[in-house]
Amino acid sequence: MMLRIFSLSLLILLGSCGGSQEPAAAGGASAPQKVYKWRMVTTWPKNLPGMGIAPETMAKKIKTMSNGRLEIKVYGAGEIVPPLEVFEAVSQGTVQMGHGAAYYWKGKVPVAQFFTAMPFGLTAQEMNGWLFHGGGMELWRELYAKYNLVPFAGGNTGVQMAGWFNREINSLEDIKGMKMRIPGLGGEVFNRAGGTSVNLPGGEIFTSMQTGVIDATEWVGPYNDLAFGLHQVAKYYYYPGWQEPGPNLEMIVNKEAWEELPDDLKAIVENASLAVNADLLAEYTARNNAALRELVDVHGVELRQLPADVLSEIRNISYAMTEEIVDPNDELAKRIYDSYKTYRDGVLAYHEISERAYINARAAK
Ligand code: CA
């Protein structure tokens, strides 16, 4: 106890020596600064590489940057609330923070999906452009304010894989009647294409495949799929991940908890989110290929590309459904869609003559 009191005094002393702008309390000594202790729940299994570690990294950065004034304890899926109840738990203030993906809440907030990934929509780079310099973040904040939440970008996996199948996909006929774990609007598109989608949290995928509850699944990409051992329950690994070309993960904060924070801690949380958002994409970019090589070379996974005509049909369904989820009587939903579509059309045109032209040039024989 004495040691703690001593350490605290030392911290306060160091704080005042460091040129702190905190007003001095009566008597000339600095007032002790309030320590905030928060809990963060996540939709991810504890310690899942990449997205499961990202909230832990965020909590560590926030603790260091705030000199211990904001301590966040991170809980994996199911430790406090089930993975698909993260939104409610943070909204109601059961906990102060959450980490997950906005499309998990599509049943409650259909347009939330625009802030994760749309099938045949934006890549990670394009998504970050919309959020931070294209008006997306302001719209996301406006939407989530209705649910007592403040949203932040929480990382991106880059283009995912189409998923794991036990039979080859040669035409749309092959997915008729197939039960697949595929969340978000991608799942709705899959339904219209003749399949049956299921929204399962990550931690339930392996067992559901093993016991035949589902016939196929998508999860993320080689880095995470290898960690889950999905090659043990399916033979064919299909690409590209049309359903999630650049899913933006979310970090959400309860609005009352957020408003209690002084401005410097708010800036720390915001900047920790930006740092983790960039870092997670870099991690997936660096790790995916080695994991894919292991899946193919060591585990004998059959890598397949979805046929062009299947992709073309799914793309047409995707574009129609992207518009259909927008309630024409919901003014905010319309503004979100208009902003997204205007940005998407513009960035896609520009990326034809930049990203695609360059990648084609690099690949030319
Ligand atoms: Ca996925």
Coordinates of C-alpha atoms and ligand atoms in Angstrom, one line a residue:
M1 CA 0.0 0.0 0.0
M2 CA 2.8 2.4 1.0
L3 CA 4.5 1.6 -2.2
R4 CA 1.4 2.4 -4.2
I5 CA 1.0 5.7 -2.5
F6 CA 4.6 6.5 -3.1
S7 CA 4.3 5.5 -6.8
L8 CA 1.2 7.6 -7.2
S9 CA 3.0 10.6 -5.6
L10 CA 5.9 10.1 -7.9
L11 CA 3.7 10.0 -10.9
I12 CA 2.0 13.2 -9.9
L13 CA 5.4 14.8 -9.2
L14 CA 6.8 13.6 -12.6
G15 CA 3.6 14.9 -14.2
S16 CA 4.1 18.4 -12.8
C17 CA 7.8 18.3 -13.7
G18 CA 6.9 17.4 -17.2
G19 CA 5.2 20.7 -17.9
S20 CA 1.7 19.5 -17.2
Q21 CA -0.9 22.2 -18.0
E22 CA -3.2 20.9 -15.2
P23 CA -4.3 23.7 -13.0
A24 CA -2.5 23.6 -9.6
A25 CA -4.6 22.8 -6.6
A26 CA -4.8 25.0 -3.6
G27 CA -1.5 24.9 -1.7
G28 CA 0.6 24.6 -4.9
A29 CA 0.5 20.8 -5.4
S30 CA -1.1 19.3 -8.5
A31 CA -4.5 17.7 -8.1
P32 CA -4.4 13.9 -8.4
Q33 CA -5.6 13.0 -11.9
K34 CA -8.6 10.8 -12.2
V35 CA -7.9 7.2 -13.3
Y36 CA -10.6 5.7 -15.6
K37 CA -11.0 2.0 -15.5
W38 CA -12.9 0.6 -18.4
R39 CA -13.9 -2.8 -19.7
M40 CA -13.9 -3.7 -23.4
V41 CA -15.8 -6.7 -24.8
T42 CA -15.1 -8.2 -28.2
T43 CA -16.7 -10.4 -30.8
W44 CA -13.5 -12.3 -31.2
P45 CA -12.2 -15.4 -29.5
K46 CA -9.6 -14.4 -26.9
N47 CA -6.1 -14.1 -28.4
L48 CA -7.1 -14.8 -32.0
P49 CA -4.2 -13.6 -34.1
G50 CA -4.7 -10.2 -35.8
M51 CA -8.2 -9.0 -35.0
G52 CA -8.3 -10.6 -31.6
I53 CA -5.0 -9.1 -30.5
A54 CA -5.9 -5.6 -31.9
P55 CA -8.1 -4.6 -29.0
E56 CA -5.4 -5.7 -26.6
T57 CA -2.8 -3.6 -28.5
M58 CA -5.2 -0.7 -28.4
A59 CA -5.7 -1.0 -24.6
K60 CA -1.9 -1.1 -24.1
K61 CA -1.3 2.0 -26.3
I62 CA -4.0 3.9 -24.5
K63 CA -2.6 3.0 -21.1
T64 CA 1.0 4.1 -22.1
M65 CA -0.1 7.2 -23.8
S66 CA -2.4 8.3 -21.0
N67 CA 0.3 7.5 -18.4
G68 CA -2.0 5.0 -16.8
R69 CA -5.0 7.4 -16.6
L70 CA -7.2 5.2 -18.8
E71 CA -6.9 1.5 -18.1
I72 CA -8.9 -0.8 -20.3
K73 CA -9.4 -4.5 -19.6
V74 CA -10.2 -6.6 -22.7
Y75 CA -12.6 -9.5 -22.6
G76 CA -12.9 -12.1 -25.4
A77 CA -16.1 -13.4 -26.9
G78 CA -18.4 -14.8 -24.2
E79 CA -16.4 -13.7 -21.2
I80 CA -18.9 -11.1 -20.2
V81 CA -21.4 -11.1 -23.0
P82 CA -21.9 -13.4 -26.0
P83 CA -20.1 -12.2 -29.1
L84 CA -23.2 -11.0 -31.0
E85 CA -24.3 -8.9 -28.0
V86 CA -21.3 -6.5 -27.9
F87 CA -23.3 -3.7 -29.5
E88 CA -26.1 -3.9 -26.9
A89 CA -23.7 -4.2 -24.0
V90 CA -21.8 -1.0 -25.0
S91 CA -25.0 0.8 -26.0
Q92 CA -26.6 0.1 -22.6
G93 CA -23.4 0.9 -20.6
T94 CA -22.9 -2.6 -19.2
V95 CA -19.3 -2.0 -20.4
Q96 CA -17.6 1.1 -21.8
M97 CA -16.1 -0.3 -25.0
G98 CA -16.4 -2.9 -27.6
H99 CA -14.5 -4.3 -30.6
G100 CA -16.2 -6.1 -33.5
A101 CA -17.7 -5.3 -36.9
A102 CA -20.7 -3.2 -37.7
Y103 CA -22.3 -5.7 -40.1
Y104 CA -23.0 -8.1 -37.2
W105 CA -25.8 -5.6 -36.2
K106 CA -27.5 -5.7 -39.6
G107 CA -30.7 -7.1 -38.0
K108 CA -31.0 -4.0 -35.9
V109 CA -29.3 -1.3 -38.0
P110 CA -29.3 -2.4 -41.7
V111 CA -27.2 0.6 -42.9
A112 CA -24.5 -0.2 -40.3
Q113 CA -23.2 -2.6 -42.9
F114 CA -21.9 0.3 -45.0
F115 CA -19.3 0.8 -42.3
T116 CA -17.9 -2.7 -42.4
A117 CA -18.0 -4.0 -46.0
M118 CA -20.3 -4.2 -48.9
P119 CA -20.1 -7.1 -51.4
F120 CA -18.1 -5.9 -54.4
G121 CA -17.6 -2.6 -52.5
L122 CA -14.6 -0.7 -51.2
T123 CA -11.1 -2.1 -50.6
A124 CA -9.4 -1.3 -47.3
Q125 CA -7.5 1.6 -48.8
E126 CA -10.7 2.9 -50.4
M127 CA -12.7 2.4 -47.2
N128 CA -10.2 4.4 -45.2
G129 CA -10.4 7.2 -47.7
W130 CA -14.2 7.3 -47.4
L131 CA -14.1 7.2 -43.6
F132 CA -11.4 9.8 -42.9
H133 CA -11.6 12.1 -45.9
G134 CA -14.8 11.4 -47.7
G135 CA -17.5 12.1 -45.1
G136 CA -18.0 8.4 -43.9
M137 CA -16.9 8.9 -40.3
E138 CA -19.2 11.8 -39.7
L139 CA -22.2 9.8 -41.0
W140 CA -21.2 6.8 -38.9
R141 CA -21.0 8.9 -35.8
E142 CA -24.4 10.4 -36.6
L143 CA -25.9 6.9 -37.1
Y144 CA -24.4 5.4 -33.9
A145 CA -25.4 8.4 -31.7
K146 CA -28.9 7.1 -31.9
Y147 CA -27.7 4.0 -30.1
N148 CA -25.7 5.9 -27.5
L149 CA -22.4 4.9 -29.1
V150 CA -19.3 6.6 -30.5
P151 CA -17.7 4.6 -33.3
F152 CA -14.0 4.4 -34.4
A153 CA -12.2 2.4 -37.1
G154 CA -10.7 -0.7 -35.5
G155 CA -8.6 -2.3 -38.1
N156 CA -9.0 -3.9 -41.6
T157 CA -8.1 -7.3 -42.9
G158 CA -7.8 -6.3 -46.6
V159 CA -9.4 -8.5 -49.3
Q160 CA -10.7 -11.7 -47.7
M161 CA -11.1 -15.2 -49.2
A162 CA -14.4 -16.4 -50.6
G163 CA -14.3 -19.3 -48.2
W164 CA -14.1 -23.0 -47.6
F165 CA -16.2 -25.6 -49.5
N166 CA -16.4 -29.3 -49.7
R167 CA -17.4 -29.4 -53.3
E168 CA -16.2 -27.5 -56.3
I169 CA -18.2 -24.4 -57.5
N170 CA -18.6 -24.5 -61.2
S171 CA -21.8 -22.6 -61.5
L172 CA -24.5 -21.0 -59.3
E173 CA -26.3 -24.3 -59.3
D174 CA -23.6 -25.6 -57.1
I175 CA -24.5 -23.3 -54.2
K176 CA -28.3 -24.1 -54.4
G177 CA -29.4 -25.3 -51.0
M178 CA -25.9 -24.9 -49.5
K179 CA -25.8 -23.7 -45.9
M180 CA -22.9 -21.3 -45.4
R181 CA -21.6 -19.1 -42.6
I182 CA -21.4 -15.7 -44.3
P183 CA -22.4 -12.6 -42.4
G184 CA -23.5 -9.1 -43.5
L185 CA -25.0 -8.3 -46.8
G186 CA -22.8 -11.0 -48.4
G187 CA -25.1 -13.4 -46.7
E188 CA -28.2 -11.9 -48.1
V189 CA -26.6 -12.0 -51.6
F190 CA -25.8 -15.6 -51.0
N191 CA -29.4 -16.3 -50.1
R192 CA -30.7 -14.6 -53.3
A193 CA -28.2 -16.6 -55.3
G194 CA -29.8 -19.8 -54.0
G195 CA -27.9 -20.6 -50.8
T196 CA -28.8 -20.3 -47.1
S197 CA -26.6 -18.0 -45.0
V198 CA -26.0 -18.2 -41.3
N199 CA -24.5 -15.5 -39.1
L200 CA -22.2 -17.3 -36.7
P201 CA -19.5 -15.8 -34.5
G202 CA -15.9 -16.9 -35.3
G203 CA -15.6 -19.2 -32.3
E204 CA -18.5 -21.4 -33.5
I205 CA -17.3 -21.9 -37.1
F206 CA -15.0 -24.9 -36.7
T207 CA -17.4 -27.1 -34.7
S208 CA -20.4 -26.1 -37.0
M209 CA -18.4 -27.3 -40.0
Q210 CA -17.2 -30.4 -38.3
T211 CA -20.7 -31.5 -37.2
G212 CA -22.3 -30.6 -40.5
V213 CA -24.5 -27.7 -39.1
I214 CA -23.1 -25.8 -42.1
D215 CA -21.8 -27.0 -45.4
A216 CA -19.4 -24.1 -46.1
T217 CA -17.9 -21.1 -44.5
E218 CA -16.0 -17.9 -45.0
W219 CA -14.0 -16.5 -42.2
V220 CA -11.2 -14.1 -43.0
G221 CA -8.1 -15.1 -45.0
P222 CA -5.2 -17.5 -44.7
Y223 CA -3.7 -15.9 -41.6
N224 CA -6.9 -16.4 -39.5
D225 CA -8.3 -19.4 -41.3
L226 CA -5.1 -21.4 -40.7
A227 CA -5.3 -20.5 -37.0
F228 CA -8.8 -21.8 -36.9
G229 CA -7.8 -25.1 -38.6
L230 CA -10.4 -24.7 -41.3
H231 CA -8.3 -26.8 -43.7
Q232 CA -9.2 -29.8 -41.4
V233 CA -12.9 -29.5 -42.2
A234 CA -13.0 -28.4 -45.9
K235 CA -11.0 -29.3 -49.0
Y236 CA -11.5 -26.3 -51.4
Y237 CA -10.4 -22.8 -50.6
Y238 CA -11.9 -20.3 -52.9
Y239 CA -11.0 -16.7 -53.8
P240 CA -11.6 -13.8 -54.1
G241 CA -13.5 -12.6 -51.1
W242 CA -16.2 -10.7 -53.1
Q243 CA -18.3 -10.5 -49.9
E244 CA -15.7 -8.6 -47.9
P245 CA -13.2 -6.8 -50.0
G246 CA -11.9 -4.6 -47.2
P247 CA -13.9 -5.0 -44.0
N248 CA -13.4 -2.1 -41.5
L249 CA -13.6 -3.4 -38.0
E250 CA -15.1 -1.1 -35.3
M251 CA -14.2 0.0 -31.9
I252 CA -17.2 1.5 -30.1
V253 CA -17.5 3.5 -26.9
N254 CA -20.5 4.1 -24.8
K255 CA -21.5 7.8 -25.2
E256 CA -21.8 8.7 -21.5
A257 CA -18.4 7.1 -20.8
W258 CA -16.9 9.0 -23.8
E259 CA -18.3 12.3 -22.6
E260 CA -16.8 11.9 -19.2
L261 CA -13.3 11.8 -20.6
P262 CA -11.2 15.0 -20.7
D263 CA -10.1 16.1 -24.2
D264 CA -6.6 14.7 -24.0
L265 CA -7.9 11.2 -23.2
K266 CA -10.4 11.5 -26.0
A267 CA -7.5 12.4 -28.4
I268 CA -5.5 9.4 -27.1
V269 CA -8.4 7.0 -27.7
E270 CA -8.9 8.4 -31.2
N271 CA -5.3 8.2 -32.1
A272 CA -4.8 4.7 -30.7
S273 CA -7.7 3.7 -32.9
L274 CA -6.0 5.2 -36.0
A275 CA -2.7 3.5 -35.1
V276 CA -4.3 0.1 -34.7
N277 CA -6.4 0.5 -37.8
A278 CA -3.2 1.0 -39.9
D279 CA -1.2 -1.6 -38.0
L280 CA -3.8 -4.4 -38.4
L281 CA -3.9 -4.0 -42.2
A282 CA -0.1 -4.1 -42.3
E283 CA -0.1 -7.3 -40.2
Y284 CA -2.6 -9.1 -42.5
T285 CA -0.7 -7.9 -45.6
A286 CA 2.5 -9.3 -44.2
R287 CA 1.2 -12.6 -42.8
N288 CA -1.4 -13.8 -45.3
N289 CA 0.9 -15.2 -48.0
A290 CA 3.0 -17.3 -45.7
A291 CA -0.1 -18.8 -44.2
L292 CA -1.5 -19.5 -47.6
R293 CA 1.7 -21.3 -48.6
E294 CA 1.4 -23.4 -45.5
L295 CA -2.2 -24.3 -46.2
V296 CA -1.4 -25.3 -49.8
D297 CA 2.1 -26.8 -49.5
V298 CA 1.9 -28.5 -46.1
H299 CA -1.8 -29.2 -45.7
G300 CA -2.7 -29.9 -49.3
V301 CA -5.5 -27.4 -49.5
E302 CA -7.0 -27.1 -53.1
L303 CA -6.9 -23.4 -54.0
R304 CA -9.6 -22.4 -56.5
Q305 CA -10.8 -19.2 -58.1
L306 CA -14.6 -18.6 -58.4
P307 CA -15.6 -18.8 -62.1
A308 CA -15.9 -15.5 -63.8
D309 CA -19.6 -16.0 -64.7
V310 CA -20.5 -16.9 -61.0
L311 CA -18.7 -13.7 -59.8
S312 CA -20.5 -11.7 -62.5
E313 CA -23.9 -12.9 -61.4
I314 CA -23.1 -12.4 -57.7
R315 CA -21.9 -8.9 -58.5
N316 CA -25.1 -7.9 -60.2
I317 CA -27.1 -9.2 -57.2
S318 CA -24.8 -7.4 -54.8
Y319 CA -25.2 -4.0 -56.5
A320 CA -29.0 -4.3 -56.5
M321 CA -29.1 -5.4 -52.9
T322 CA -26.7 -2.6 -51.8
E323 CA -29.4 -0.2 -52.8
E324 CA -32.3 -2.3 -51.4
I325 CA -31.1 -2.2 -47.8
V326 CA -31.6 1.6 -47.8
D327 CA -35.1 2.5 -46.5
P328 CA -36.3 5.3 -48.8
N329 CA -38.2 6.9 -45.8
D330 CA -35.0 7.0 -43.7
E331 CA -33.4 10.3 -44.4
L332 CA -30.0 9.4 -42.7
A333 CA -29.9 6.0 -44.4
K334 CA -30.3 7.8 -47.8
R335 CA -27.5 10.2 -47.0
I336 CA -25.2 7.4 -46.0
Y337 CA -26.0 5.5 -49.3
D338 CA -25.6 8.7 -51.4
S339 CA -22.3 9.5 -49.8
Y340 CA -21.0 5.9 -50.1
K341 CA -22.2 5.6 -53.8
T342 CA -20.8 9.0 -54.9
Y343 CA -17.4 8.2 -53.3
R344 CA -17.4 4.5 -54.5
D345 CA -18.1 5.5 -58.2
G346 CA -15.4 8.2 -58.0
V347 CA -12.7 6.1 -56.4
L348 CA -13.4 3.1 -58.6
A349 CA -12.9 5.2 -61.7
Y350 CA -9.6 6.6 -60.3
H351 CA -8.3 3.2 -59.3
E352 CA -8.8 1.9 -62.8
I353 CA -6.0 4.2 -64.0
S354 CA -3.9 4.0 -60.8
E355 CA -4.1 0.8 -58.7
R356 CA -5.4 -1.6 -61.4
A357 CA -3.2 -0.1 -64.2
Y358 CA -0.1 -0.4 -62.0
I359 CA -0.9 -4.0 -60.9
N360 CA -1.6 -5.0 -64.5
A361 CA 1.6 -3.4 -65.6
R362 CA 3.6 -5.1 -62.9
A363 CA 2.1 -8.5 -63.9
A364 CA 2.6 -8.0 -67.6
K365 CA 5.0 -10.6 -69.2
Ligands
CA1 CA -15.3 -12.7 -43.4

